[in-house]
Amino acid sequence: MNIIPKKIVRLSSVFLLSSLSVLAYATPFDDAILAFENQDYQTALTLSLAMAKKQDLDAMTLVGRLYDEGLNQPQKALPWFRKAAELGDAQAQLELAELYQAGDGVSKDMDMAIKWYEKAAAQDHDEAQLALALHYLEDLDEPEEALILLEKSAKQGNSTAQYRLGLLYLGEPPIAMDKLKAWHYFSLAADKVPDAAQARDILQLGMSHIEIQQATIALEKNKEKR
């Protein structure tokens, strides 16, 4: 199974702060996030630890990320991710799963990784859905199960899931080849995944004008729904 890079930027909606809101409604958590994004990890840790000790789930998860991503101390991140994960935080569940999968700060344990991926995926976390889909696809050879999870992740805009869906629709038995769907998902991912753009362009060479027109119309309708 391909491990999703741990250091990939994973900014959930709670971490996306506009500069206006930061200036007008700054809270200690906002300040901690801003310090984290500015790589001022010690300041971020000082601010977030106080909140995390009061069982603030977002702060607990941030403390874990600070230790893991910022300070490269996954063994210290582990208990914070575990606490927040056990209290139901989907991002913490994902982070904890990744530690177990990679064996960072803890013994590698795929069973535990899958357990926490499943919990996060059940809360519609798109990266957890993608990780589980790759597990079904690459470890268990169950593309039909992978397809379901990839579609859920892709609908949330996960470009890697969109690209992998495109590959499945090129014909991954028992999934029937569907050039229009493959082109569609490659196109959705094309801006962020260079391989998807290349795959779309190559696929398009073998499509008729009518097929391209149909696929383009479907793509535009998809974008309008968002």
mmCIF file of C-alpha atoms in Angstrom:
data_model
loop_
_atom_site.group_PDB
_atom_site.id
_atom_site.type_symbol
_atom_site.label_atom_id
_atom_site.label_comp_id
_atom_site.label_asym_id
_atom_site.label_seq_id
_atom_site.Cartn_x
_atom_site.Cartn_y
_atom_site.Cartn_z
ATOM 1 C CA MET A 1 0.000 0.000 0.000
ATOM 2 C CA ASN A 2 1.337 3.440 -0.889
ATOM 3 C CA ILE A 3 1.698 5.548 2.210
ATOM 4 C CA ILE A 4 0.203 8.988 1.737
ATOM 5 C CA PRO A 5 3.039 11.468 2.476
ATOM 6 C CA LYS A 6 2.706 12.611 6.073
ATOM 7 C CA LYS A 7 4.081 16.043 5.421
ATOM 8 C CA ILE A 8 1.449 16.852 2.845
ATOM 9 C CA VAL A 9 -0.349 20.076 3.681
ATOM 10 C CA ARG A 10 -3.591 19.056 5.307
ATOM 11 C CA LEU A 11 -5.593 22.161 6.176
ATOM 12 C CA SER A 12 -9.148 21.293 7.208
ATOM 13 C CA SER A 13 -11.775 24.018 7.171
ATOM 14 C CA VAL A 14 -11.110 24.820 10.811
ATOM 15 C CA PHE A 15 -7.523 25.753 9.912
ATOM 16 C CA LEU A 16 -8.426 28.022 6.975
ATOM 17 C CA LEU A 17 -8.540 31.550 8.347
ATOM 18 C CA SER A 18 -8.919 34.667 6.253
ATOM 19 C CA SER A 19 -6.634 37.540 7.146
ATOM 20 C CA LEU A 20 -9.682 39.683 7.868
ATOM 21 C CA SER A 21 -11.139 37.280 10.405
ATOM 22 C CA VAL A 22 -7.769 36.897 12.076
ATOM 23 C CA LEU A 23 -7.460 40.637 12.522
ATOM 24 C CA ALA A 24 -11.038 41.262 13.603
ATOM 25 C CA TYR A 25 -11.883 38.212 15.675
ATOM 26 C CA ALA A 26 -8.554 36.738 16.746
ATOM 27 C CA THR A 27 -8.775 34.091 19.470
ATOM 28 C CA PRO A 28 -5.941 32.218 21.193
ATOM 29 C CA PHE A 29 -6.577 29.290 18.833
ATOM 30 C CA ASP A 30 -6.436 31.618 15.816
ATOM 31 C CA ASP A 31 -3.126 32.946 17.110
ATOM 32 C CA ALA A 32 -1.836 29.403 17.538
ATOM 33 C CA ILE A 33 -2.821 28.517 13.979
ATOM 34 C CA LEU A 34 -1.201 31.668 12.625
ATOM 35 C CA ALA A 35 2.013 30.875 14.496
ATOM 36 C CA PHE A 36 1.904 27.309 13.168
ATOM 37 C CA GLU A 37 1.499 28.503 9.593
ATOM 38 C CA ASN A 38 4.388 30.933 10.115
ATOM 39 C CA GLN A 39 6.500 28.039 11.428
ATOM 40 C CA ASP A 40 6.760 29.641 14.858
ATOM 41 C CA TYR A 41 6.206 26.277 16.457
ATOM 42 C CA GLN A 42 7.184 27.137 20.019
ATOM 43 C CA THR A 43 4.707 30.004 20.178
ATOM 44 C CA ALA A 44 2.010 27.839 18.615
ATOM 45 C CA LEU A 45 2.739 25.072 21.112
ATOM 46 C CA THR A 46 2.582 27.395 24.102
ATOM 47 C CA LEU A 47 -0.767 28.790 22.984
ATOM 48 C CA SER A 48 -2.353 25.478 21.997
ATOM 49 C CA LEU A 49 -1.166 23.435 24.990
ATOM 50 C CA ALA A 50 -3.177 25.555 27.403
ATOM 51 C CA MET A 51 -6.338 24.894 25.426
ATOM 52 C CA ALA A 52 -5.525 21.238 24.780
ATOM 53 C CA LYS A 53 -5.216 20.583 28.514
ATOM 54 C CA LYS A 54 -8.822 21.779 28.800
ATOM 55 C CA GLN A 55 -9.938 19.071 26.343
ATOM 56 C CA ASP A 56 -10.315 21.386 23.346
ATOM 57 C CA LEU A 57 -10.285 18.866 20.480
ATOM 58 C CA ASP A 58 -8.997 21.235 17.829
ATOM 59 C CA ALA A 59 -6.196 22.342 20.117
ATOM 60 C CA MET A 60 -5.327 18.766 21.037
ATOM 61 C CA THR A 61 -5.028 17.856 17.380
ATOM 62 C CA LEU A 62 -2.952 20.955 16.703
ATOM 63 C CA VAL A 63 -0.568 20.062 19.530
ATOM 64 C CA GLY A 64 -0.135 16.662 17.918
ATOM 65 C CA ARG A 65 0.569 18.232 14.531
ATOM 66 C CA LEU A 66 3.046 20.626 16.081
ATOM 67 C CA TYR A 67 5.013 17.804 17.653
ATOM 68 C CA ASP A 68 4.766 15.637 14.550
ATOM 69 C CA GLU A 69 5.082 18.012 11.605
ATOM 70 C CA GLY A 70 6.681 21.030 13.227
ATOM 71 C CA LEU A 71 9.110 19.613 15.773
ATOM 72 C CA ASN A 72 9.578 16.155 14.269
ATOM 73 C CA GLN A 73 8.734 14.416 17.542
ATOM 74 C CA PRO A 74 6.008 11.929 16.583
ATOM 75 C CA GLN A 75 6.360 10.052 19.871
ATOM 76 C CA LYS A 76 5.099 13.181 21.657
ATOM 77 C CA ALA A 77 2.378 13.696 19.074
ATOM 78 C CA LEU A 78 0.984 10.205 19.593
ATOM 79 C CA PRO A 79 -0.800 10.696 22.964
ATOM 80 C CA TRP A 80 -2.397 13.947 21.821
ATOM 81 C CA PHE A 81 -3.676 12.429 18.593
ATOM 82 C CA ARG A 82 -4.933 9.418 20.525
ATOM 83 C CA LYS A 83 -6.811 11.537 23.076
ATOM 84 C CA ALA A 84 -8.502 13.633 20.415
ATOM 85 C CA ALA A 85 -9.177 10.589 18.229
ATOM 86 C CA GLU A 86 -10.835 8.722 21.078
ATOM 87 C CA LEU A 87 -13.041 11.774 21.654
ATOM 88 C CA GLY A 88 -14.134 11.642 18.024
ATOM 89 C CA ASP A 89 -12.006 14.191 16.180
ATOM 90 C CA ALA A 90 -11.759 13.002 12.567
ATOM 91 C CA GLN A 91 -8.522 14.844 11.782
ATOM 92 C CA ALA A 92 -6.863 13.338 14.856
ATOM 93 C CA GLN A 93 -8.106 9.902 13.811
ATOM 94 C CA LEU A 94 -6.470 10.382 10.424
ATOM 95 C CA GLU A 95 -3.218 11.604 11.966
ATOM 96 C CA LEU A 96 -3.146 8.681 14.392
ATOM 97 C CA ALA A 97 -3.777 6.214 11.569
ATOM 98 C CA GLU A 98 -0.868 7.672 9.617
ATOM 99 C CA LEU A 99 1.478 7.292 12.588
ATOM 100 C CA TYR A 100 0.535 3.630 12.921
ATOM 101 C CA GLN A 101 0.828 3.050 9.192
ATOM 102 C CA ALA A 102 4.251 4.677 8.925
ATOM 103 C CA GLY A 103 5.539 3.441 12.289
ATOM 104 C CA ASP A 104 6.363 6.991 13.380
ATOM 105 C CA GLY A 105 6.625 7.313 17.141
ATOM 106 C CA VAL A 106 4.959 3.923 17.552
ATOM 107 C CA SER A 107 5.403 0.374 16.277
ATOM 108 C CA LYS A 108 4.005 -0.060 12.785
ATOM 109 C CA ASP A 109 0.546 -1.603 13.047
ATOM 110 C CA MET A 110 -1.647 -1.719 9.954
ATOM 111 C CA ASP A 111 -4.605 -3.139 11.852
ATOM 112 C CA MET A 112 -4.617 -0.104 14.129
ATOM 113 C CA ALA A 113 -4.067 2.182 11.162
ATOM 114 C CA ILE A 114 -7.073 0.739 9.352
ATOM 115 C CA LYS A 115 -9.183 0.990 12.508
ATOM 116 C CA TRP A 116 -8.584 4.729 12.759
ATOM 117 C CA TYR A 117 -8.847 5.332 9.022
ATOM 118 C CA GLU A 118 -12.264 3.679 9.149
ATOM 119 C CA LYS A 119 -13.403 5.897 12.018
ATOM 120 C CA ALA A 120 -12.279 9.050 10.212
ATOM 121 C CA ALA A 121 -13.767 7.873 6.907
ATOM 122 C CA ALA A 122 -17.093 7.244 8.653
ATOM 123 C CA GLN A 123 -17.072 10.975 9.428
ATOM 124 C CA ASP A 124 -16.538 11.750 5.724
ATOM 125 C CA HIS A 125 -12.890 12.701 6.042
ATOM 126 C CA ASP A 126 -11.759 12.672 2.423
ATOM 127 C CA GLU A 127 -8.126 11.728 3.113
ATOM 128 C CA ALA A 128 -9.179 8.815 5.289
ATOM 129 C CA GLN A 129 -11.545 7.642 2.559
ATOM 130 C CA LEU A 130 -8.664 7.828 0.087
ATOM 131 C CA ALA A 131 -6.305 5.920 2.380
ATOM 132 C CA LEU A 132 -8.877 3.159 2.873
ATOM 133 C CA ALA A 133 -9.555 3.026 -0.856
ATOM 134 C CA LEU A 134 -5.851 2.487 -1.532
ATOM 135 C CA HIS A 135 -5.843 -0.263 1.085
ATOM 136 C CA TYR A 136 -8.734 -2.029 -0.652
ATOM 137 C CA LEU A 137 -7.189 -1.488 -4.047
ATOM 138 C CA GLU A 138 -3.536 -2.310 -3.432
ATOM 139 C CA ASP A 139 -3.518 -4.604 -0.403
ATOM 140 C CA LEU A 140 -6.803 -6.479 -0.721
ATOM 141 C CA ASP A 141 -7.359 -6.315 -4.498
ATOM 142 C CA GLU A 142 -10.981 -5.234 -4.049
ATOM 143 C CA PRO A 143 -11.484 -2.438 -6.613
ATOM 144 C CA GLU A 144 -15.253 -2.343 -6.158
ATOM 145 C CA GLU A 145 -14.872 -1.419 -2.477
ATOM 146 C CA ALA A 146 -12.177 1.071 -3.418
ATOM 147 C CA LEU A 147 -14.508 2.632 -6.006
ATOM 148 C CA ILE A 148 -17.132 3.470 -3.383
ATOM 149 C CA LEU A 149 -14.619 5.193 -1.123
ATOM 150 C CA LEU A 150 -12.897 7.022 -3.965
ATOM 151 C CA GLU A 151 -16.215 8.425 -5.176
ATOM 152 C CA LYS A 152 -16.969 9.775 -1.693
ATOM 153 C CA SER A 153 -13.542 11.353 -1.437
ATOM 154 C CA ALA A 154 -13.661 12.717 -4.980
ATOM 155 C CA LYS A 155 -16.997 14.429 -4.351
ATOM 156 C CA GLN A 156 -15.284 16.403 -1.617
ATOM 157 C CA GLY A 157 -12.708 17.635 -4.109
ATOM 158 C CA ASN A 158 -9.830 15.309 -3.283
ATOM 159 C CA SER A 159 -7.766 15.478 -6.463
ATOM 160 C CA THR A 160 -5.816 12.286 -5.788
ATOM 161 C CA ALA A 161 -9.075 10.378 -5.374
ATOM 162 C CA GLN A 162 -10.353 11.897 -8.609
ATOM 163 C CA TYR A 163 -7.207 10.782 -10.430
ATOM 164 C CA ARG A 164 -7.409 7.248 -9.016
ATOM 165 C CA LEU A 165 -11.068 7.066 -10.048
ATOM 166 C CA GLY A 166 -10.057 7.979 -13.566
ATOM 167 C CA LEU A 167 -7.581 5.116 -13.581
ATOM 168 C CA LEU A 168 -10.223 2.677 -12.333
ATOM 169 C CA TYR A 169 -12.573 3.696 -15.125
ATOM 170 C CA LEU A 170 -9.923 2.919 -17.706
ATOM 171 C CA GLY A 171 -10.857 -0.668 -16.936
ATOM 172 C CA GLU A 172 -9.942 -2.330 -13.626
ATOM 173 C CA PRO A 173 -11.728 -5.708 -13.580
ATOM 174 C CA PRO A 174 -14.486 -6.141 -12.595
ATOM 175 C CA ILE A 175 -15.048 -2.423 -13.182
ATOM 176 C CA ALA A 176 -16.021 -1.860 -16.796
ATOM 177 C CA MET A 177 -14.131 0.652 -18.888
ATOM 178 C CA ASP A 178 -15.918 3.990 -19.172
ATOM 179 C CA LYS A 179 -13.909 6.534 -21.158
ATOM 180 C CA LEU A 180 -16.297 9.394 -20.410
ATOM 181 C CA LYS A 181 -16.070 8.890 -16.658
ATOM 182 C CA ALA A 182 -12.312 8.420 -16.827
ATOM 183 C CA TRP A 183 -11.951 11.666 -18.797
ATOM 184 C CA HIS A 184 -14.278 13.399 -16.354
ATOM 185 C CA TYR A 185 -12.278 12.493 -13.254
ATOM 186 C CA PHE A 186 -8.932 13.128 -14.915
ATOM 187 C CA SER A 187 -10.209 16.578 -15.862
ATOM 188 C CA LEU A 188 -11.332 17.337 -12.315
ATOM 189 C CA ALA A 189 -7.884 16.454 -10.996
ATOM 190 C CA ALA A 190 -5.873 17.943 -13.845
ATOM 191 C CA ASP A 191 -5.060 21.283 -12.219
ATOM 192 C CA LYS A 192 -3.470 19.659 -9.179
ATOM 193 C CA VAL A 193 -2.230 16.301 -10.468
ATOM 194 C CA PRO A 194 0.007 16.533 -13.555
ATOM 195 C CA ASP A 195 -0.395 12.809 -14.262
ATOM 196 C CA ALA A 196 -4.150 13.325 -14.437
ATOM 197 C CA ALA A 197 -3.784 16.068 -17.042
ATOM 198 C CA GLN A 198 -1.491 13.862 -19.095
ATOM 199 C CA ALA A 199 -3.843 10.878 -18.798
ATOM 200 C CA ARG A 200 -6.798 13.026 -19.887
ATOM 201 C CA ASP A 201 -4.938 14.321 -22.930
ATOM 202 C CA ILE A 202 -3.838 10.847 -23.997
ATOM 203 C CA LEU A 203 -7.325 9.432 -23.476
ATOM 204 C CA GLN A 204 -8.832 12.271 -25.466
ATOM 205 C CA LEU A 205 -6.814 11.275 -28.517
ATOM 206 C CA GLY A 206 -8.916 8.122 -28.784
ATOM 207 C CA MET A 207 -12.276 9.785 -28.180
ATOM 208 C CA SER A 208 -14.685 10.975 -30.818
ATOM 209 C CA HIS A 209 -15.799 14.582 -31.094
ATOM 210 C CA ILE A 210 -19.225 13.622 -29.723
ATOM 211 C CA GLU A 211 -17.700 11.801 -26.750
ATOM 212 C CA ILE A 212 -15.542 14.795 -25.904
ATOM 213 C CA GLN A 213 -18.546 17.086 -26.192
ATOM 214 C CA GLN A 214 -20.632 14.856 -23.905
ATOM 215 C CA ALA A 215 -17.830 14.632 -21.358
ATOM 216 C CA THR A 216 -17.284 18.397 -21.404
ATOM 217 C CA ILE A 217 -20.990 19.093 -20.820
ATOM 218 C CA ALA A 218 -21.033 16.656 -17.910
ATOM 219 C CA LEU A 219 -17.940 18.305 -16.443
ATOM 220 C CA GLU A 220 -19.464 21.775 -16.616
ATOM 221 C CA LYS A 221 -22.662 20.544 -14.935
ATOM 222 C CA ASN A 222 -20.556 19.015 -12.176
ATOM 223 C CA LYS A 223 -18.783 22.325 -11.604
ATOM 224 C CA GLU A 224 -22.090 24.204 -11.475
ATOM 225 C CA LYS A 225 -23.323 21.979 -8.653
ATOM 226 C CA ARG A 226 -20.389 22.964 -6.443
#
